[in-house]
Coordinates of C-alpha atoms in Angstrom, one line a residue:
X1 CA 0.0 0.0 0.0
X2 CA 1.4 3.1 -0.6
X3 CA 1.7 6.2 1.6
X4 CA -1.0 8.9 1.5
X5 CA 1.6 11.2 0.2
X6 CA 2.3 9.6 -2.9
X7 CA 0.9 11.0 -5.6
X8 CA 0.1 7.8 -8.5
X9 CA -0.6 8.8 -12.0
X10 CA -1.5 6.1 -13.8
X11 CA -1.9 6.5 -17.6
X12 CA -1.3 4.3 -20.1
X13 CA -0.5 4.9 -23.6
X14 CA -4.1 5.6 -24.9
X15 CA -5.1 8.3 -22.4
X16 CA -4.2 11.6 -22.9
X17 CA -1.2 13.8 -21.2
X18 CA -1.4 17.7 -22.3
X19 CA 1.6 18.8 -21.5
X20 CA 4.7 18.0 -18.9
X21 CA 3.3 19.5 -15.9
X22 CA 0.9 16.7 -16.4
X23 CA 4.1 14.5 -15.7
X24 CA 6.1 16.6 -13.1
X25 CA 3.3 17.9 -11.1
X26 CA 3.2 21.7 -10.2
X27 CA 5.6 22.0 -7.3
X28 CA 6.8 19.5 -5.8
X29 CA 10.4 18.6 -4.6
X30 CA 11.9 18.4 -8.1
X31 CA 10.7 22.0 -8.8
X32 CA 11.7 23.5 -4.8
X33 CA 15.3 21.8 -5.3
X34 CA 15.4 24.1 -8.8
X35 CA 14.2 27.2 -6.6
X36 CA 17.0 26.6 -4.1
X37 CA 19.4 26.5 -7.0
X38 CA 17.6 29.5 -9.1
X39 CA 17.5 31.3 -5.5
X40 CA 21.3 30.9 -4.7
X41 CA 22.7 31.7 -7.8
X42 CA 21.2 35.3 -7.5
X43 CA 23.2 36.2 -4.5
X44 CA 26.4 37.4 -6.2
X45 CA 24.8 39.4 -8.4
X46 CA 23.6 42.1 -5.7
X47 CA 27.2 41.7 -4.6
X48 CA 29.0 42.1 -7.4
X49 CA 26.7 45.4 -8.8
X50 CA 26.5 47.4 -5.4
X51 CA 30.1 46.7 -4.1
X52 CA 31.2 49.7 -5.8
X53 CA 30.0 51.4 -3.2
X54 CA 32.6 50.5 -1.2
X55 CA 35.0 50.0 -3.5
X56 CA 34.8 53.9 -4.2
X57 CA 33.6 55.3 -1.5
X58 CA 33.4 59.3 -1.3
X59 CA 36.8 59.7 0.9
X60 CA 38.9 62.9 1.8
X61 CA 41.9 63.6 -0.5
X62 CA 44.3 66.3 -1.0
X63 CA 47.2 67.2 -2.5
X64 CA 50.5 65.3 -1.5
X65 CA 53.2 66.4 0.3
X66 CA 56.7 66.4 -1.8
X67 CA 59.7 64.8 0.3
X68 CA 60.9 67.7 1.9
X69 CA 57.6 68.9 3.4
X70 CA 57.7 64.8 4.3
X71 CA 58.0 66.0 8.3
X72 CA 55.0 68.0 8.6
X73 CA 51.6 66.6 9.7
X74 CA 48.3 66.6 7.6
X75 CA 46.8 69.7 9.0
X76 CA 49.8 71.9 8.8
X77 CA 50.4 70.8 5.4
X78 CA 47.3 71.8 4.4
X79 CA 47.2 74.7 6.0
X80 CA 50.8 75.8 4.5
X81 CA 50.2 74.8 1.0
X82 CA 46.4 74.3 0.1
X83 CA 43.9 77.0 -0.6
X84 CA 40.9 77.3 1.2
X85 CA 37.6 76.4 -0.4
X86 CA 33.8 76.6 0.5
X87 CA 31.5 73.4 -0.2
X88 CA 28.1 73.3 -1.6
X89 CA 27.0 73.6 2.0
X90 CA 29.1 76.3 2.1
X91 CA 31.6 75.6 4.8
X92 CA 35.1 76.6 4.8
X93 CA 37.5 73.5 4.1
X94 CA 40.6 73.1 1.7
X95 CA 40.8 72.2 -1.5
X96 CA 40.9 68.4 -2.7
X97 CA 42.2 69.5 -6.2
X98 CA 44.3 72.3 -6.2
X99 CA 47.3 73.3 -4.1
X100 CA 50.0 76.5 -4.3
X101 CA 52.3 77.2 -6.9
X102 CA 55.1 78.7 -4.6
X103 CA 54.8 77.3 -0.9
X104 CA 55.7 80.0 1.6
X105 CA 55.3 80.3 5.1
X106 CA 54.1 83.9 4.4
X107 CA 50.6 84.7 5.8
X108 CA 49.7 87.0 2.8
X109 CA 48.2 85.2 0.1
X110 CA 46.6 87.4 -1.9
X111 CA 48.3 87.4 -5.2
X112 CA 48.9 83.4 -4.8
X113 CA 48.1 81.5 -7.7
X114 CA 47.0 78.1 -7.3
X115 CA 48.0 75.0 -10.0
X116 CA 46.5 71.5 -10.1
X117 CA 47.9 68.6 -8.2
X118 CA 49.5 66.1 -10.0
X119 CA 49.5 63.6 -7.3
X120 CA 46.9 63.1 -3.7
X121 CA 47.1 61.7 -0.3
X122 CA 44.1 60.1 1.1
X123 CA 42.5 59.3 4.2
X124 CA 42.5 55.9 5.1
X125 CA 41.4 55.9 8.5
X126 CA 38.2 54.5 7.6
X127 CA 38.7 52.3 4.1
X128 CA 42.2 50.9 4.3
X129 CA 42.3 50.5 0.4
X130 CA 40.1 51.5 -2.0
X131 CA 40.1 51.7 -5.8
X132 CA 40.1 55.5 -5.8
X133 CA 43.1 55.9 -3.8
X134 CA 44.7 52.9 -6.2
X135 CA 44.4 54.3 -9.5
X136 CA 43.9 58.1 -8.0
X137 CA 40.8 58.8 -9.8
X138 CA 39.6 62.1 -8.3
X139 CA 39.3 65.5 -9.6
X140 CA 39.1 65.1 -12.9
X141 CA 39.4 61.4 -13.3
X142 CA 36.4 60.8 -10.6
X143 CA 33.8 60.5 -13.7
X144 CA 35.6 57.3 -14.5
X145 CA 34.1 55.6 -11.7
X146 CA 30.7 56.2 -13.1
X147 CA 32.0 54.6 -16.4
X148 CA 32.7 51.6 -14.0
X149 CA 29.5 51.2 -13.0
X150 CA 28.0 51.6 -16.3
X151 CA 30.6 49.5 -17.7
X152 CA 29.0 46.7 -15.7
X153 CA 25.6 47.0 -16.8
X154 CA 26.5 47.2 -20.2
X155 CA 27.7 43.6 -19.1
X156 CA 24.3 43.0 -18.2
X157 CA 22.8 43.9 -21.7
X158 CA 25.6 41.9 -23.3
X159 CA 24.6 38.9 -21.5
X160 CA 20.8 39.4 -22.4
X161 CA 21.3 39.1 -26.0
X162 CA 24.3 36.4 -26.3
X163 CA 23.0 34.1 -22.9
X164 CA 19.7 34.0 -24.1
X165 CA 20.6 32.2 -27.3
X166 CA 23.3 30.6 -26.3
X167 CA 20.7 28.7 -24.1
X168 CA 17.8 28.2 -26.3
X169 CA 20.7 26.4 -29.0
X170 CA 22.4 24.4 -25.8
X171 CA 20.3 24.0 -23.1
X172 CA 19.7 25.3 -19.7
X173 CA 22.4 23.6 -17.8
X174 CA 25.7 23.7 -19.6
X175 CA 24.8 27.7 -19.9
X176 CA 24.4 27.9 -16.3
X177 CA 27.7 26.2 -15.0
X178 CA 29.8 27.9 -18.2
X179 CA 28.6 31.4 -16.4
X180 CA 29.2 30.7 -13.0
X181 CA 32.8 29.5 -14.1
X182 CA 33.2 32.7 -16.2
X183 CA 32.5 35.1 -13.3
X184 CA 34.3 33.0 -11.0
X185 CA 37.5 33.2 -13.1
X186 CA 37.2 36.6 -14.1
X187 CA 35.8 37.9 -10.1
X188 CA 39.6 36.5 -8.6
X189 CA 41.6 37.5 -11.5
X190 CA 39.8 41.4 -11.1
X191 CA 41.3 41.2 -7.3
X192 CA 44.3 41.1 -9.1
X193 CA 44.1 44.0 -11.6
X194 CA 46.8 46.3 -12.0
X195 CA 45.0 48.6 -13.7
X196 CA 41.9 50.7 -14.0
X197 CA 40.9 49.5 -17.4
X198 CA 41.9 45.6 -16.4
X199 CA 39.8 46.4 -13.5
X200 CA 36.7 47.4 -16.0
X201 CA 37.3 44.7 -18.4
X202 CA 37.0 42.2 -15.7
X203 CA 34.4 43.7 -14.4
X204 CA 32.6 43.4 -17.2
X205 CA 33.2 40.1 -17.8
X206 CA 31.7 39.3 -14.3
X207 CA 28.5 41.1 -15.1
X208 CA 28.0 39.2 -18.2
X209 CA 28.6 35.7 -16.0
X210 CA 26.8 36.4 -13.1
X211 CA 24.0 37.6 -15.5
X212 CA 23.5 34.8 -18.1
X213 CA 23.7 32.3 -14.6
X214 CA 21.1 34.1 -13.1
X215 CA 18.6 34.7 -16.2
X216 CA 19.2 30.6 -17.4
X217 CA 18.4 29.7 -14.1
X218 CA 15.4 32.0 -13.6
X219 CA 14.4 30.7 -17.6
X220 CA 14.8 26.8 -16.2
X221 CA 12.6 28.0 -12.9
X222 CA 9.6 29.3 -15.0
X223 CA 10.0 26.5 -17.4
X224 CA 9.7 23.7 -14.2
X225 CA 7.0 24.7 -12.3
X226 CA 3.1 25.1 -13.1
X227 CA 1.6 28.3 -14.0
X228 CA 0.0 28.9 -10.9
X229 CA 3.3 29.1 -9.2
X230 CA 4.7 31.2 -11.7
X231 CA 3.8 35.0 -10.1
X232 CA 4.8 34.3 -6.7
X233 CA 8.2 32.3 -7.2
X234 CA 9.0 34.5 -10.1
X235 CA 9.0 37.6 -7.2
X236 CA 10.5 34.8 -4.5
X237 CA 13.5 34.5 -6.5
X238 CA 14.4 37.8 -6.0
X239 CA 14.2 37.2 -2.2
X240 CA 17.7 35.7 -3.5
X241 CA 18.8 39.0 -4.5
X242 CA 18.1 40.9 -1.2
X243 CA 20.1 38.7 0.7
X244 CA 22.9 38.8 -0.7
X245 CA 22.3 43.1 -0.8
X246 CA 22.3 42.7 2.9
X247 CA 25.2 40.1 3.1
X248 CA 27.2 42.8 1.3
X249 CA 27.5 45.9 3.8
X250 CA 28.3 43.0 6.5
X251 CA 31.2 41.8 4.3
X252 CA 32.3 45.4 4.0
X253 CA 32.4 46.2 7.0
X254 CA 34.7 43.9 8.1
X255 CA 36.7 43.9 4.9
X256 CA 37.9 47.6 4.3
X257 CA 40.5 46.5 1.6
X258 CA 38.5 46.7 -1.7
X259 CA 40.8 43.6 -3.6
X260 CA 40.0 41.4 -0.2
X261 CA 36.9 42.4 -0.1
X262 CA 36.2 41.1 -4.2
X263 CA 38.2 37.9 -3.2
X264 CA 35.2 37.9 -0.5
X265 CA 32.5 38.3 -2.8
X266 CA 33.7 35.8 -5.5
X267 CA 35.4 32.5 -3.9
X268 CA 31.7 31.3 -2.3
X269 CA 30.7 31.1 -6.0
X270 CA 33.4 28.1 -6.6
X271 CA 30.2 26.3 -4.1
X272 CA 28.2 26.2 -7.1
X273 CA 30.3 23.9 -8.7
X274 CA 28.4 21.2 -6.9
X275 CA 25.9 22.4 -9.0
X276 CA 27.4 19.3 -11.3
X277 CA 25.6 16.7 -9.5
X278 CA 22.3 18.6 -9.1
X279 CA 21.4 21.1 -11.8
X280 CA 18.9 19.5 -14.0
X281 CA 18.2 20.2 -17.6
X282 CA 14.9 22.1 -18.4
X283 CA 12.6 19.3 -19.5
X284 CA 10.6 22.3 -21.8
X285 CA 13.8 22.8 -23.6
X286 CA 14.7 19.1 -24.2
X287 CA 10.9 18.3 -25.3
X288 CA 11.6 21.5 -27.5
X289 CA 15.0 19.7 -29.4
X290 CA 13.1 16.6 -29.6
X291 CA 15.5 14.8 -27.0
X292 CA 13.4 12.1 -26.8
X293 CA 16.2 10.0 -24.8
X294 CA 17.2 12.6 -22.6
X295 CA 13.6 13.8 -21.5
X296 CA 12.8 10.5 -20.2
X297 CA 15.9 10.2 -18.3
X298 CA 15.4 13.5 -16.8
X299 CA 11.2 12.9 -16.3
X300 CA 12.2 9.6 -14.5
X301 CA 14.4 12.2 -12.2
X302 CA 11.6 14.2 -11.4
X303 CA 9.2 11.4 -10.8
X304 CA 11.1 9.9 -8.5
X305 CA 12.0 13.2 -6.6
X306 CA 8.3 13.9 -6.8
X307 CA 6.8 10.7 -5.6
X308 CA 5.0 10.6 -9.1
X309 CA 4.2 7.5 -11.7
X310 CA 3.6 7.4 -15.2
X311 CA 3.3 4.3 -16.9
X312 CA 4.8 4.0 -20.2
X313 CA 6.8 6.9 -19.9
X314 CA 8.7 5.9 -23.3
X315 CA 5.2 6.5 -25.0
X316 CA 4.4 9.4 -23.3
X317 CA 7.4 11.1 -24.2
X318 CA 7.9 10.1 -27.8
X319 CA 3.8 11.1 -28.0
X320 CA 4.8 14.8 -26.8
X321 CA 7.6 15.1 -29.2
X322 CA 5.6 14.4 -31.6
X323 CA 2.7 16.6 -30.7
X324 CA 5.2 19.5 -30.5
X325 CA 6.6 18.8 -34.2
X326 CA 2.8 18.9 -35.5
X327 CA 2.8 22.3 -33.4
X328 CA 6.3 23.9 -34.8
X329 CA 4.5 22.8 -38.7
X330 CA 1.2 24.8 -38.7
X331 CA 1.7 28.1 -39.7
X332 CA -1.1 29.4 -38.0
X333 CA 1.0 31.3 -35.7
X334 CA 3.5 33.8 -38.0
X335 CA 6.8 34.5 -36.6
X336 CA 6.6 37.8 -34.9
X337 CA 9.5 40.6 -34.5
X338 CA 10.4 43.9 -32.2
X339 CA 8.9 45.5 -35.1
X340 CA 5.8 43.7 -34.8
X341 CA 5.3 45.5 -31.3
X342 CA 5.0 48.7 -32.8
X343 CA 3.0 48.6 -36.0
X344 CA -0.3 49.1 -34.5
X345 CA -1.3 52.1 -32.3
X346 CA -2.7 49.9 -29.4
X347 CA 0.2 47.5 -29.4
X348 CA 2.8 50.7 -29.7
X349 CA 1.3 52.4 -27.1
X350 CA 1.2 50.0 -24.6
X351 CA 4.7 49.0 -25.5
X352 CA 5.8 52.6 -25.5
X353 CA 4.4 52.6 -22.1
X354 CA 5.9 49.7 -20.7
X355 CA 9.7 50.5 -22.4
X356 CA 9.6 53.8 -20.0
X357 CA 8.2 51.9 -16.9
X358 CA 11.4 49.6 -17.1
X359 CA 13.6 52.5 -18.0
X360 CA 12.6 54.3 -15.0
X361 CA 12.6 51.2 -12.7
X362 CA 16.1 50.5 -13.4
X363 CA 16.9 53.8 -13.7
X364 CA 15.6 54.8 -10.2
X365 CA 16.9 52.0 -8.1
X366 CA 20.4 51.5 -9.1
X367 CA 20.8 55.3 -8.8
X368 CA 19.2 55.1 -5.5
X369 CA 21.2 52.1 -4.3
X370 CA 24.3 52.9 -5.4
X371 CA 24.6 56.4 -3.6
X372 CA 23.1 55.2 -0.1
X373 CA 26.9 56.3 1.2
X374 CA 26.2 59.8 0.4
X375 CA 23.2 59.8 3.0
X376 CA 25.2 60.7 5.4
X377 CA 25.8 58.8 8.9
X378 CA 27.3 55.0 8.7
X379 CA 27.5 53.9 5.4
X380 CA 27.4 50.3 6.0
X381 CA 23.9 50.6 7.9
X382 CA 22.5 52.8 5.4
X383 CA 23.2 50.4 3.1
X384 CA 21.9 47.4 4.8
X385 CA 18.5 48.7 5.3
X386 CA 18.2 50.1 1.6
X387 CA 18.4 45.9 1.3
X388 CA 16.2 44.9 4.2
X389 CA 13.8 47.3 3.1
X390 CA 13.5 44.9 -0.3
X391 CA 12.2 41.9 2.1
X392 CA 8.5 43.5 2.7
X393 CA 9.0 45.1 -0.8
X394 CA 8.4 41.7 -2.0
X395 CA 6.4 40.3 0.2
X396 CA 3.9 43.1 -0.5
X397 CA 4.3 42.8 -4.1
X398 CA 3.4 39.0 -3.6
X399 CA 0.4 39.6 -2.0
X400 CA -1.0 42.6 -4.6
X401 CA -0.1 40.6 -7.5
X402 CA -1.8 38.3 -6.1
X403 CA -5.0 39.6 -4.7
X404 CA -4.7 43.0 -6.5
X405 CA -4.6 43.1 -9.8
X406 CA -1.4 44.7 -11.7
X407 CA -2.4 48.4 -12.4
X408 CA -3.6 50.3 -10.0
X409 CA -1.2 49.2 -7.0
X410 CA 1.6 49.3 -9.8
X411 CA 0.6 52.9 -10.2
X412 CA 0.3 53.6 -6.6
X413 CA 3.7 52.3 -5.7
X414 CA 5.6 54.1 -8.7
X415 CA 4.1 57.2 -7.4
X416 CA 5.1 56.9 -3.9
X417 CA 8.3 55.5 -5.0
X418 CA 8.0 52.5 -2.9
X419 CA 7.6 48.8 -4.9
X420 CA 7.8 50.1 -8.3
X421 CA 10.6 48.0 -9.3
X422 CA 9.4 44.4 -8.2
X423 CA 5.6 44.5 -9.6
X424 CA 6.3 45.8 -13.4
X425 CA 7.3 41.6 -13.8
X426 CA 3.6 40.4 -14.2
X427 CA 2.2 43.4 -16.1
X428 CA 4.6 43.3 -19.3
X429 CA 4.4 39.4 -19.4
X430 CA 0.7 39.2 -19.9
X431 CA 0.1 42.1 -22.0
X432 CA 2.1 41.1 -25.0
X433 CA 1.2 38.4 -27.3
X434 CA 2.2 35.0 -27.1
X435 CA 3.8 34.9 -30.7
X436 CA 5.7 38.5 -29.7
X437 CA 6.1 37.8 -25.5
X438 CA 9.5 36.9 -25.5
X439 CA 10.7 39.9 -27.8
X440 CA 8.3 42.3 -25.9
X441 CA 9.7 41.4 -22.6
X442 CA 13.4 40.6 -24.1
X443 CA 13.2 44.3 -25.5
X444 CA 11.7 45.7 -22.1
X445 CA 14.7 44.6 -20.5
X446 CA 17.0 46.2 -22.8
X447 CA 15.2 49.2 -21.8
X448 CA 15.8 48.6 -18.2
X449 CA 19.8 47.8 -18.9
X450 CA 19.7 51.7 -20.4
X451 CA 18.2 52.9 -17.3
X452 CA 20.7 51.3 -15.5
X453 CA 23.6 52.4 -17.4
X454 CA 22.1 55.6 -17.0
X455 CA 22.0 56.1 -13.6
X456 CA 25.6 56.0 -12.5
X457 CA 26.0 59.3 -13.8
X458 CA 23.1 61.0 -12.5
X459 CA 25.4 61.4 -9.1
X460 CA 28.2 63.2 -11.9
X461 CA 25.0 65.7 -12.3
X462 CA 24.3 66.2 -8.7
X463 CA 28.1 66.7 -8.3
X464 CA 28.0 69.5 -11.1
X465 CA 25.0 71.5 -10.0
X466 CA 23.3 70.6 -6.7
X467 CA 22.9 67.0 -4.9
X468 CA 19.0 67.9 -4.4
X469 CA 18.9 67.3 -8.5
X470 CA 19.3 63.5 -8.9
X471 CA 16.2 63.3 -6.1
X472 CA 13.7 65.7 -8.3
X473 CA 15.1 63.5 -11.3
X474 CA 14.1 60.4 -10.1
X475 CA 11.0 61.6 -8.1
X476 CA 9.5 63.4 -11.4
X477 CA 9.9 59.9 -13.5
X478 CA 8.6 57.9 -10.7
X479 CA 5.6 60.1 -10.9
X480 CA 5.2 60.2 -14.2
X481 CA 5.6 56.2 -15.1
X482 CA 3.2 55.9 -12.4
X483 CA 0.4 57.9 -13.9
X484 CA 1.6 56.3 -17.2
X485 CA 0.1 53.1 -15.8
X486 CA -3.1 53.7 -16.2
X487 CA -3.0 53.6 -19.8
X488 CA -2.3 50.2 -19.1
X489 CA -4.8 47.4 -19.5
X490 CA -5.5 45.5 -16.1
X491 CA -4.6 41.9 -17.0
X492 CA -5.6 39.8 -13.7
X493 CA -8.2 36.9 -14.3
X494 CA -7.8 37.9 -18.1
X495 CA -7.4 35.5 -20.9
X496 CA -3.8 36.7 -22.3
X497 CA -3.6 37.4 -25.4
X498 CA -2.1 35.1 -27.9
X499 CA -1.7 36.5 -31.5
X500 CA -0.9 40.2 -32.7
X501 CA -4.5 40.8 -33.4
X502 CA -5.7 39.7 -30.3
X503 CA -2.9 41.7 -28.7
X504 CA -4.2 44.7 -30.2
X505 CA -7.4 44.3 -29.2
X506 CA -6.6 43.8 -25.4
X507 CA -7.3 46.7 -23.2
X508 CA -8.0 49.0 -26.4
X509 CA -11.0 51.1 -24.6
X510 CA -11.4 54.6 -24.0
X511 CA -9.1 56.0 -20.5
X512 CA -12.2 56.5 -17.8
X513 CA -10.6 59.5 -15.4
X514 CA -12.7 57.9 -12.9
X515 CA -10.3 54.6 -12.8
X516 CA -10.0 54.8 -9.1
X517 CA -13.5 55.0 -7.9
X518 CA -14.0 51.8 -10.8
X519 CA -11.1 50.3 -8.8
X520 CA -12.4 51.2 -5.4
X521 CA -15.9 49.5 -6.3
X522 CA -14.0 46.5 -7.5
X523 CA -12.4 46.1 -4.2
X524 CA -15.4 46.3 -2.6
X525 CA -17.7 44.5 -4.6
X526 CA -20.2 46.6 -6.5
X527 CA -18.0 46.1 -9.5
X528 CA -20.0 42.9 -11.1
X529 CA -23.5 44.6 -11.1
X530 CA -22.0 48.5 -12.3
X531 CA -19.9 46.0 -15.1
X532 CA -23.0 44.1 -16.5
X533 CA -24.9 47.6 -16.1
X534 CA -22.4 49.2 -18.5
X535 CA -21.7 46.6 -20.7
X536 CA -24.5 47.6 -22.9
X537 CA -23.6 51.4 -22.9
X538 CA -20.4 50.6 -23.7
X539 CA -19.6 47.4 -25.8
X540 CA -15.9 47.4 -25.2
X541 CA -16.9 46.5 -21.8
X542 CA -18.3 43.5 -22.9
X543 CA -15.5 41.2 -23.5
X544 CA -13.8 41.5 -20.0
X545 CA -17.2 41.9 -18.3
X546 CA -18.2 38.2 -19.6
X547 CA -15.0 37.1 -19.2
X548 CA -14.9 37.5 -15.5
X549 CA -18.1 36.0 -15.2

């Protein structure tokens, strides 16, 4: 007899199995032990994209003293030979660029002219080493650690485009393991660099491994588990991502060398080696290449893992492949391109739309997080709650996804400025097409890369005119994505799309300026007798009104 927890599915040959959830069950211990891997892989990333804020933190410099001023301490150095300046909050200190052409100990200074240092001293009472003091880039070079930063999302956009079909030719797997190797490699060897641009180019090359690991695995996560798990462990996953955020300013704190402190960040990821034994192939992908051999080795995996049983399997198998071969021939569903997206007014707006929600998500947070050392006070705590802050961020984004809908709290949130950048995942998924989804949300992305890129240099800005400006910048996007949104089509308990026509046709009604009182009797539940009330004054209505019925 077996135990109450075993799940039996007996089918033979002649009965019918739609598809390879049918096989592998929804969520069961197969699909958690691909959540734990999708979950840990995330972790460096955080890491490896924030930890240049300690790596160049804002730390006090001045000109250096030559060898026969060697004798003289810091303060009367500077107050023999560098001119006094006035901040942006304007009080008096000394200049971290500029120091006297003839050093006298006269007190009259008025027809002193002042010449550019050539080389700088730094404090290091608080950061024994960091990559500012290493390759001196202050004053005029400080603009180069923006390029950094940018440098490593352009990394990120890299790996979109070459990971992506690099795994769809390959599989899920061997992408996976050949990242985590790359940014392994490339993580020590940048403890190493000798150089500023060595340090960029392995920087880069990080990004683009650490990305391409974490987007397979996310790929083979989506790919594992049933749809109705697909929302919530699509936002869980990123649960991955906060912890290592928080991990980070614990690291640094203890680790004020920035070289130690990459070494830090980049030897746990030789762990995932062991990755070897456990890391499955996606079964989707193998079904898709007509592995016929292969997907039954790796179905028998999952059944076991899963307490499941299929009888037959072989038959099953070879009946799926061959289901999917009859689905690749009918030309019923044209291939569909970026341009495809645009073409129509409905589909072009609503893409439009969601291209500037990404850009400012990305934009807004990776400006945000990367300058939480210029809030003032401890810089490690500051950091560490702009991470534990993410924690609820999810959670609450869980919960309105869930119970919700996608519009109204996405506009909400973007307004505020609160959980814009976790709940714009389910809204660009379901609006586009199925014949245009992945280029819809492949080029969304893109968009969000550019925002990212972006934002390192918004700080330049603030630098150049006044540190209030980056906040109005990314307060005035924030405002206007969010109001942005309701252009958008609500898309919860809607049938999605699946062709360009139908994709056209979805959410294409007139903008009601009363959306939030229709929202507010929604939540409440007047909605279903005002919807079939105004479904005949306004036939548009119709098709979501019956719909939800």
């Amino acid at each position: 007899m077996q135990k109450n927890n075993m799940a039996n599915l007996q089918k033979d040959e002649a009965q019918e199995i739609n598809d390879l959830v049918d096989i592998t069950g929804n969520f069961g211990s197969w699909q958690k032990r691909v959540f734990l891997i999708a979950f840990f892989v995330i972790m460096p990333n955080s890491c490896h994209i924030l930890v240049m804020t300690f790596f160049a933190p804002d730390i006090d410099h001045w000109c250096s003293r030559p060898p026969a001023y060697s004798n003289l301490t810091i303060n009367q150095w500077k107050s023999l030979a560098i001119p006094p300046v006035k901040n942006k909050n304007d009080n008096a200190t000394y200049s971290h660029c500029l120091i006297y052409k003839n050093i006298t100990d006269s007190p009259s200074r008025v027809e002193q002219s002042n010449v550019t240092c050539t080389s700088w001293e730094y404090d290091n009472s608080f950061y024994t080493s960091t990559v500012v003091d290493e390759w001196d880039l202050v004053c005029g070079s400080d603009w180069l650690l923006s390029l950094s930063t940018t440098v490593v999302m352009a990394g990120f956009l890299f790996s979109v485009f070459i990971c992506g079909q690099l795994s769809d030719r390959y599989g899920r797997r061997p992408i996976i393991l050949t990242c985590i190797a790359l940014s392994l490699l490339s993580g020590l060897a940048c403890a190493f660099s000798t150089t500023f641009v060595m340090f960029i180019i392995f920087r880069f090359i990080i990004a683009s491994g650490i990305s391409g690991a974490t987007t397979t695995s996310f790929v083979l996560l989506m790919e594992s588990v049933g749809v109705d798990y697909r929302d919530v462990l699509g936002i869980c996953f990123e649960f991955g991502w906060a912890l290592g955020y928080i991990i980070l300013p614990g690291l640094a704190w203890f680790i004020r060398d920035w070289s130690n402190l990459q070494l830090a960040i980049t030897v746990p990821v030789a762990l995932f080696f062991s990755l070897w034994w456990f890391l499955p192939e996606s079964p989707r992908w193998l079904l898709s290449q007509n592995k016929a051999e292969q997907l039954q080795k790796e179905l028998e995996k999952v059944l076991k893992l899963n307490n499941r049983q299929v009888s037959n399997l072989e038959g099953v198998v070879k009946r799926l492949i061959n289901r999917e071969n009859k689905d690749k021939e009918q030309p019923s569903k044209k291939q569909a391109t970026f341009v495809n997206l645009l073409l129509t007014p409905n589909m072009r707006s609503k893409t439009l739309n969601i291209y500037f929600n990404w850009f400012v998500n990305s934009f807004v947070y990776y400006g945000l997080s990367l300058n939480t050392s210029n809030l003032g006070g401890n810089p490690f705590l500051n950091f560490f709650i702009a991470g534990a802050v993410e924690f609820p961020s999810y959670g609450a984004s869980v919960f309105a996804i869930k119970y919700l809908g996608r519009r109204i709290p996405l506009m909400v949130t973007m307004v505020v400025g609160g959980l814009a950048c976790f709940l714009t995942i389910p809204i660009q998924d379901e609006i586009y097409p199925t014949v245009v989804r992945n280029v819809g949300v492949g080029s969304s992305s893109t968009c969000a890369r550019i925002g990212s890129m972006v934002a390192p240099f918004v700080k330049e800005l603030g630098k150049a005119t006044n540190q209030g400006v980056p906040l109005g910048i990314f307060g005035g996007l924030s405002i206007a994505a969010g109001l942005l949104i309701l252009r958008l089509p609500e898309t919860k308990n809607k049938p999605l799309p699946d062709t360009l026509e139908e994709g056209e046709k979805f959410g294409k009604k007139k903008y009601n300026s009363n959306v939030l009182r229709e929202y507010w009797n929604k939540m409440t539940g007047k909605n279903l007798e005002l919807e079939r009330n105004n479904s005949s004054k306004h036939p548009q209505l119709e098709e979501y009104t019956t719909t939800k019925i």
